[in-house]
Amino acid sequence: MKHTKLTALAGALCLSLSLSCTALAAFWQPEELPQDEAALIGFYRSGGESLAVRERDGHLEILYRFQQGDKDFTQSNEFALTKNHYDSYALREVGPNTDAENDIRFDRDSRGQGISLVIGQRSYTRYFAGGENGKPIRITPAAPMDQLRQEAQKAAPPNLPYDKTADLVELSSVVPGLQYDLRYTTDNNLFGTPLVTSTHAYLDRNAAQALGRVQTALKPYGYGLVIWEAYRSWSDFKTATLALGTKNAAMLPKAEEGYSHNSGRSVDVSLYDLSSGAEVPMISDFDELSPAQYAQFPGGTQKQRWLRDLLRQQMTLAGFTGSDMEWWHFDYDAGSRYQILNVQVQ
């Protein structure tokens, strides 16, 4: 593989020229998977069984989930695939009690997307996570959003113990070069309609300055930060809990418990390409309800996992703590209790 040769070259240069390997490594990235194989990557089911097709080192693999409680596929069995031709592969299973090879055949739709696979005599059907097939998951609000917003504004926020109060600043005034894709100000979110009216992003001043360090650190890699969500007032959070209704109430904490985004120290971020200005296709979409949302999910492509881990690494170095359940969510100064705020921002 080309990236393997580049890694070896980088190591040789570090030794011969006494260069900083860390600085030089910033320019190495995994290669994109060819589109015909990338179109096969995803989740497949057969009855109660579930598996994921992923890529590692330029080759497709199957992650077979044998435990129903394995939400992020980290305990799955791994099987490498050998490509015979376009949609035909071989799976070799080697173990203490088996040494068998099975043929695998993929079927595609008219767009070339993998929609099923057959292992031996068993067929698995592709199920698309929210956003993968252009049909993101949507929850119809329990009532019109304006009505819910008015109800939320009448409610009193909780008065919980706290150690610190955020000093809110507009992020773009502190961190140059950010891109805003504030999902809850648009209809491109879980509810399919704007939740908040402000089109600005606020965060605690110290957290914003830390985010600036991340922005600087990402530049040698060719990436910048996209802000999906930052501070959200408690009444906006209350509106979201009302919109979920009883059926989906478990998706958020209870309003009386507050929410980390109400504290001004939590932010949801992704990456964009500095050269093109386009958002980078990550391992999952924002608020995607699938195993790919988890920070340790081993599926997707090697490039997607590398990008996710790069983001987490740089955010951690700057003082943020990443969520295990949502790879895009980070808390600054996570060891402190911050006041739940209900400040309305413009």
Short mmCIF file of N, CA and C in Angstrom, two decimals, residues 74-162:
data_model
loop_
_atom_site.label_atom_id
_atom_site.label_comp_id
_atom_site.label_asym_id
_atom_site.label_seq_id
_atom_site.Cartn_x
_atom_site.Cartn_y
_atom_site.Cartn_z
N THR A 74 -17.19 -3.72 19.76
CA THR A 74 -15.80 -3.88 20.19
C THR A 74 -15.48 -5.31 20.63
N GLN A 75 -16.51 -6.12 20.89
CA GLN A 75 -16.27 -7.51 21.30
C GLN A 75 -16.55 -8.49 20.16
N SER A 76 -16.69 -7.97 18.95
CA SER A 76 -17.04 -8.81 17.82
C SER A 76 -15.86 -9.65 17.34
N ASN A 77 -16.18 -10.74 16.68
CA ASN A 77 -15.16 -11.53 16.00
C ASN A 77 -14.80 -10.86 14.67
N GLU A 78 -13.53 -10.93 14.30
CA GLU A 78 -13.04 -10.28 13.08
C GLU A 78 -12.67 -11.34 12.05
N PHE A 79 -13.14 -11.14 10.82
CA PHE A 79 -12.83 -12.06 9.74
C PHE A 79 -12.37 -11.28 8.51
N ALA A 80 -11.17 -11.53 8.06
CA ALA A 80 -10.65 -10.86 6.87
C ALA A 80 -11.26 -11.47 5.61
N LEU A 81 -11.49 -10.61 4.61
CA LEU A 81 -12.04 -11.06 3.34
C LEU A 81 -10.97 -10.97 2.25
N THR A 82 -10.94 -11.97 1.41
CA THR A 82 -10.05 -11.97 0.25
C THR A 82 -10.90 -11.75 -1.00
N LYS A 83 -10.55 -10.74 -1.78
CA LYS A 83 -11.35 -10.40 -2.94
C LYS A 83 -11.03 -11.31 -4.11
N ASN A 84 -12.07 -11.93 -4.64
CA ASN A 84 -11.92 -12.74 -5.84
C ASN A 84 -12.11 -11.87 -7.08
N HIS A 85 -13.26 -11.18 -7.13
CA HIS A 85 -13.52 -10.17 -8.16
C HIS A 85 -14.59 -9.24 -7.63
N TYR A 86 -15.15 -8.38 -8.45
CA TYR A 86 -15.98 -7.22 -8.07
C TYR A 86 -16.79 -7.40 -6.79
N ASP A 87 -17.75 -8.32 -6.77
CA ASP A 87 -18.61 -8.50 -5.60
C ASP A 87 -18.47 -9.88 -4.98
N SER A 88 -17.39 -10.55 -5.26
CA SER A 88 -17.17 -11.90 -4.76
C SER A 88 -15.92 -11.92 -3.89
N TYR A 89 -16.08 -12.44 -2.67
CA TYR A 89 -14.98 -12.50 -1.71
C TYR A 89 -14.95 -13.89 -1.09
N ALA A 90 -13.85 -14.18 -0.40
CA ALA A 90 -13.73 -15.43 0.35
C ALA A 90 -13.42 -15.08 1.80
N LEU A 91 -14.08 -15.76 2.72
CA LEU A 91 -13.84 -15.59 4.16
C LEU A 91 -13.21 -16.86 4.69
N ARG A 92 -12.05 -16.72 5.29
CA ARG A 92 -11.34 -17.88 5.85
C ARG A 92 -11.46 -17.84 7.37
N GLU A 93 -12.06 -18.86 7.93
CA GLU A 93 -12.22 -18.95 9.39
C GLU A 93 -11.25 -19.99 9.92
N VAL A 94 -10.31 -19.51 10.73
CA VAL A 94 -9.29 -20.40 11.28
C VAL A 94 -9.36 -20.32 12.81
N GLY A 95 -9.41 -21.45 13.46
CA GLY A 95 -9.47 -21.47 14.91
C GLY A 95 -9.12 -22.84 15.44
N PRO A 96 -9.19 -23.01 16.78
CA PRO A 96 -8.81 -24.30 17.37
C PRO A 96 -9.70 -25.46 16.93
N ASN A 97 -10.95 -25.13 16.54
CA ASN A 97 -11.87 -26.20 16.16
C ASN A 97 -12.37 -26.10 14.72
N THR A 98 -11.79 -25.18 13.97
CA THR A 98 -12.28 -25.01 12.60
C THR A 98 -11.19 -24.50 11.68
N ASP A 99 -11.29 -24.85 10.45
CA ASP A 99 -10.45 -24.30 9.39
C ASP A 99 -11.28 -24.41 8.12
N ALA A 100 -12.10 -23.38 7.91
CA ALA A 100 -13.07 -23.44 6.81
C ALA A 100 -13.03 -22.15 6.00
N GLU A 101 -13.43 -22.26 4.75
CA GLU A 101 -13.50 -21.10 3.87
C GLU A 101 -14.91 -21.01 3.28
N ASN A 102 -15.49 -19.80 3.34
CA ASN A 102 -16.81 -19.58 2.79
C ASN A 102 -16.75 -18.52 1.70
N ASP A 103 -17.59 -18.70 0.70
CA ASP A 103 -17.73 -17.67 -0.33
C ASP A 103 -18.70 -16.61 0.15
N ILE A 104 -18.43 -15.34 -0.19
CA ILE A 104 -19.30 -14.23 0.16
C ILE A 104 -19.63 -13.47 -1.11
N ARG A 105 -20.91 -13.19 -1.31
CA ARG A 105 -21.34 -12.43 -2.48
C ARG A 105 -22.17 -11.23 -2.02
N PHE A 106 -21.84 -10.07 -2.53
CA PHE A 106 -22.59 -8.84 -2.24
C PHE A 106 -23.55 -8.54 -3.38
N ASP A 107 -24.70 -7.97 -3.04
CA ASP A 107 -25.64 -7.44 -4.03
C ASP A 107 -25.75 -5.95 -3.81
N ARG A 108 -25.98 -5.21 -4.91
CA ARG A 108 -26.02 -3.75 -4.86
C ARG A 108 -27.35 -3.23 -5.41
N ASP A 109 -27.67 -1.98 -5.04
CA ASP A 109 -28.83 -1.33 -5.63
C ASP A 109 -28.41 -0.57 -6.88
N SER A 110 -29.32 0.20 -7.46
CA SER A 110 -29.03 0.90 -8.71
C SER A 110 -27.96 1.98 -8.55
N ARG A 111 -27.72 2.42 -7.30
CA ARG A 111 -26.68 3.42 -7.06
C ARG A 111 -25.32 2.80 -6.78
N GLY A 112 -25.29 1.48 -6.72
CA GLY A 112 -24.04 0.79 -6.43
C GLY A 112 -23.83 0.52 -4.96
N GLN A 113 -24.81 0.88 -4.11
CA GLN A 113 -24.69 0.65 -2.68
C GLN A 113 -24.95 -0.83 -2.36
N GLY A 114 -24.12 -1.39 -1.49
CA GLY A 114 -24.36 -2.74 -1.04
C GLY A 114 -25.67 -2.82 -0.28
N ILE A 115 -26.53 -3.78 -0.61
CA ILE A 115 -27.83 -3.90 0.06
C ILE A 115 -28.02 -5.28 0.71
N SER A 116 -27.16 -6.23 0.37
CA SER A 116 -27.23 -7.53 1.01
C SER A 116 -25.93 -8.28 0.76
N LEU A 117 -25.72 -9.32 1.56
CA LEU A 117 -24.58 -10.20 1.32
C LEU A 117 -25.00 -11.61 1.69
N VAL A 118 -24.37 -12.54 1.04
CA VAL A 118 -24.66 -13.96 1.27
C VAL A 118 -23.37 -14.64 1.69
N ILE A 119 -23.41 -15.30 2.85
CA ILE A 119 -22.28 -16.11 3.32
C ILE A 119 -22.71 -17.57 3.29
N GLY A 120 -22.12 -18.34 2.40
CA GLY A 120 -22.56 -19.72 2.23
C GLY A 120 -24.00 -19.73 1.73
N GLN A 121 -24.92 -20.22 2.57
CA GLN A 121 -26.33 -20.26 2.21
C GLN A 121 -27.16 -19.25 2.99
N ARG A 122 -26.51 -18.39 3.78
CA ARG A 122 -27.24 -17.44 4.63
C ARG A 122 -27.14 -16.03 4.08
N SER A 123 -28.32 -15.37 4.01
CA SER A 123 -28.37 -14.01 3.47
C SER A 123 -28.54 -12.99 4.59
N TYR A 124 -27.81 -11.88 4.48
CA TYR A 124 -27.88 -10.77 5.42
C TYR A 124 -28.31 -9.51 4.65
N THR A 125 -29.26 -8.78 5.22
CA THR A 125 -29.79 -7.58 4.57
C THR A 125 -29.17 -6.33 5.18
N ARG A 126 -28.77 -5.42 4.33
CA ARG A 126 -28.18 -4.16 4.78
C ARG A 126 -29.22 -3.29 5.47
N TYR A 127 -28.88 -2.73 6.62
CA TYR A 127 -29.74 -1.72 7.21
C TYR A 127 -28.92 -0.43 7.33
N PHE A 128 -29.50 0.65 6.81
CA PHE A 128 -28.79 1.91 6.73
C PHE A 128 -29.00 2.72 8.00
N ALA A 129 -27.90 3.18 8.56
CA ALA A 129 -27.98 4.07 9.71
C ALA A 129 -28.48 5.44 9.24
N GLY A 130 -28.99 6.23 10.18
CA GLY A 130 -29.53 7.54 9.83
C GLY A 130 -28.56 8.38 9.03
N GLY A 131 -28.99 8.83 7.86
CA GLY A 131 -28.15 9.67 7.02
C GLY A 131 -27.41 8.93 5.93
N GLU A 132 -27.16 7.64 6.12
CA GLU A 132 -26.39 6.87 5.13
C GLU A 132 -27.07 6.82 3.78
N ASN A 133 -28.37 6.67 3.79
CA ASN A 133 -29.11 6.54 2.53
C ASN A 133 -29.91 7.80 2.20
N GLY A 134 -29.50 8.93 2.77
CA GLY A 134 -30.20 10.18 2.52
C GLY A 134 -31.52 10.29 3.25
N LYS A 135 -31.75 9.39 4.19
CA LYS A 135 -32.98 9.40 4.98
C LYS A 135 -32.64 9.38 6.46
N PRO A 136 -32.20 10.52 7.00
CA PRO A 136 -31.80 10.56 8.41
C PRO A 136 -32.97 10.30 9.34
N ILE A 137 -32.66 9.84 10.54
CA ILE A 137 -33.69 9.54 11.53
C ILE A 137 -34.38 10.84 11.95
N ARG A 138 -35.69 10.80 12.00
CA ARG A 138 -36.46 11.97 12.41
C ARG A 138 -37.49 11.56 13.45
N ILE A 139 -37.70 12.43 14.44
CA ILE A 139 -38.73 12.26 15.45
C ILE A 139 -39.70 13.42 15.33
N THR A 140 -40.97 13.12 15.12
CA THR A 140 -41.96 14.18 15.01
C THR A 140 -42.20 14.80 16.38
N PRO A 141 -41.99 16.11 16.54
CA PRO A 141 -42.22 16.75 17.85
C PRO A 141 -43.60 16.44 18.39
N ALA A 142 -43.68 16.33 19.72
CA ALA A 142 -44.94 15.97 20.37
C ALA A 142 -46.02 17.03 20.16
N ALA A 143 -45.61 18.25 19.82
CA ALA A 143 -46.53 19.36 19.55
C ALA A 143 -45.77 20.36 18.70
N PRO A 144 -46.46 21.36 18.12
CA PRO A 144 -45.74 22.37 17.35
C PRO A 144 -44.61 23.01 18.17
N MET A 145 -43.46 23.23 17.54
CA MET A 145 -42.29 23.69 18.27
C MET A 145 -42.53 25.05 18.93
N ASP A 146 -43.25 25.95 18.29
CA ASP A 146 -43.53 27.25 18.91
C ASP A 146 -44.31 27.08 20.21
N GLN A 147 -45.26 26.17 20.20
CA GLN A 147 -46.05 25.90 21.40
C GLN A 147 -45.18 25.34 22.52
N LEU A 148 -44.30 24.40 22.16
CA LEU A 148 -43.40 23.80 23.15
C LEU A 148 -42.41 24.83 23.69
N ARG A 149 -41.96 25.71 22.82
CA ARG A 149 -41.01 26.75 23.23
C ARG A 149 -41.65 27.68 24.26
N GLN A 150 -42.89 28.05 24.04
CA GLN A 150 -43.60 28.91 24.98
C GLN A 150 -43.80 28.21 26.32
N GLU A 151 -44.11 26.94 26.29
CA GLU A 151 -44.28 26.17 27.52
C GLU A 151 -42.96 26.09 28.29
N ALA A 152 -41.87 25.88 27.58
CA ALA A 152 -40.56 25.77 28.23
C ALA A 152 -40.14 27.08 28.88
N GLN A 153 -40.46 28.20 28.24
CA GLN A 153 -40.06 29.50 28.78
C GLN A 153 -40.78 29.83 30.09
N LYS A 154 -41.90 29.17 30.36
CA LYS A 154 -42.62 29.40 31.61
C LYS A 154 -42.05 28.58 32.76
N ALA A 155 -41.26 27.57 32.43
CA ALA A 155 -40.71 26.68 33.46
C ALA A 155 -39.47 27.28 34.10
N ALA A 156 -39.21 26.90 35.35
CA ALA A 156 -38.05 27.40 36.08
C ALA A 156 -36.90 26.40 35.99
N PRO A 157 -35.70 26.86 35.64
CA PRO A 157 -34.55 25.95 35.57
C PRO A 157 -34.17 25.44 36.95
N PRO A 158 -33.50 24.30 37.03
CA PRO A 158 -33.12 23.74 38.33
C PRO A 158 -32.00 24.57 38.98
N ASN A 159 -32.00 24.62 40.27
CA ASN A 159 -30.96 25.31 41.03
C ASN A 159 -30.06 24.25 41.66
N LEU A 160 -29.09 23.80 40.90
CA LEU A 160 -28.22 22.70 41.31
C LEU A 160 -26.90 23.23 41.85
N PRO A 161 -26.23 22.48 42.73
CA PRO A 161 -24.92 22.91 43.25
C PRO A 161 -23.92 23.08 42.11
N TYR A 162 -23.02 24.05 42.24
CA TYR A 162 -22.00 24.25 41.21
C TYR A 162 -20.75 24.87 41.81
#
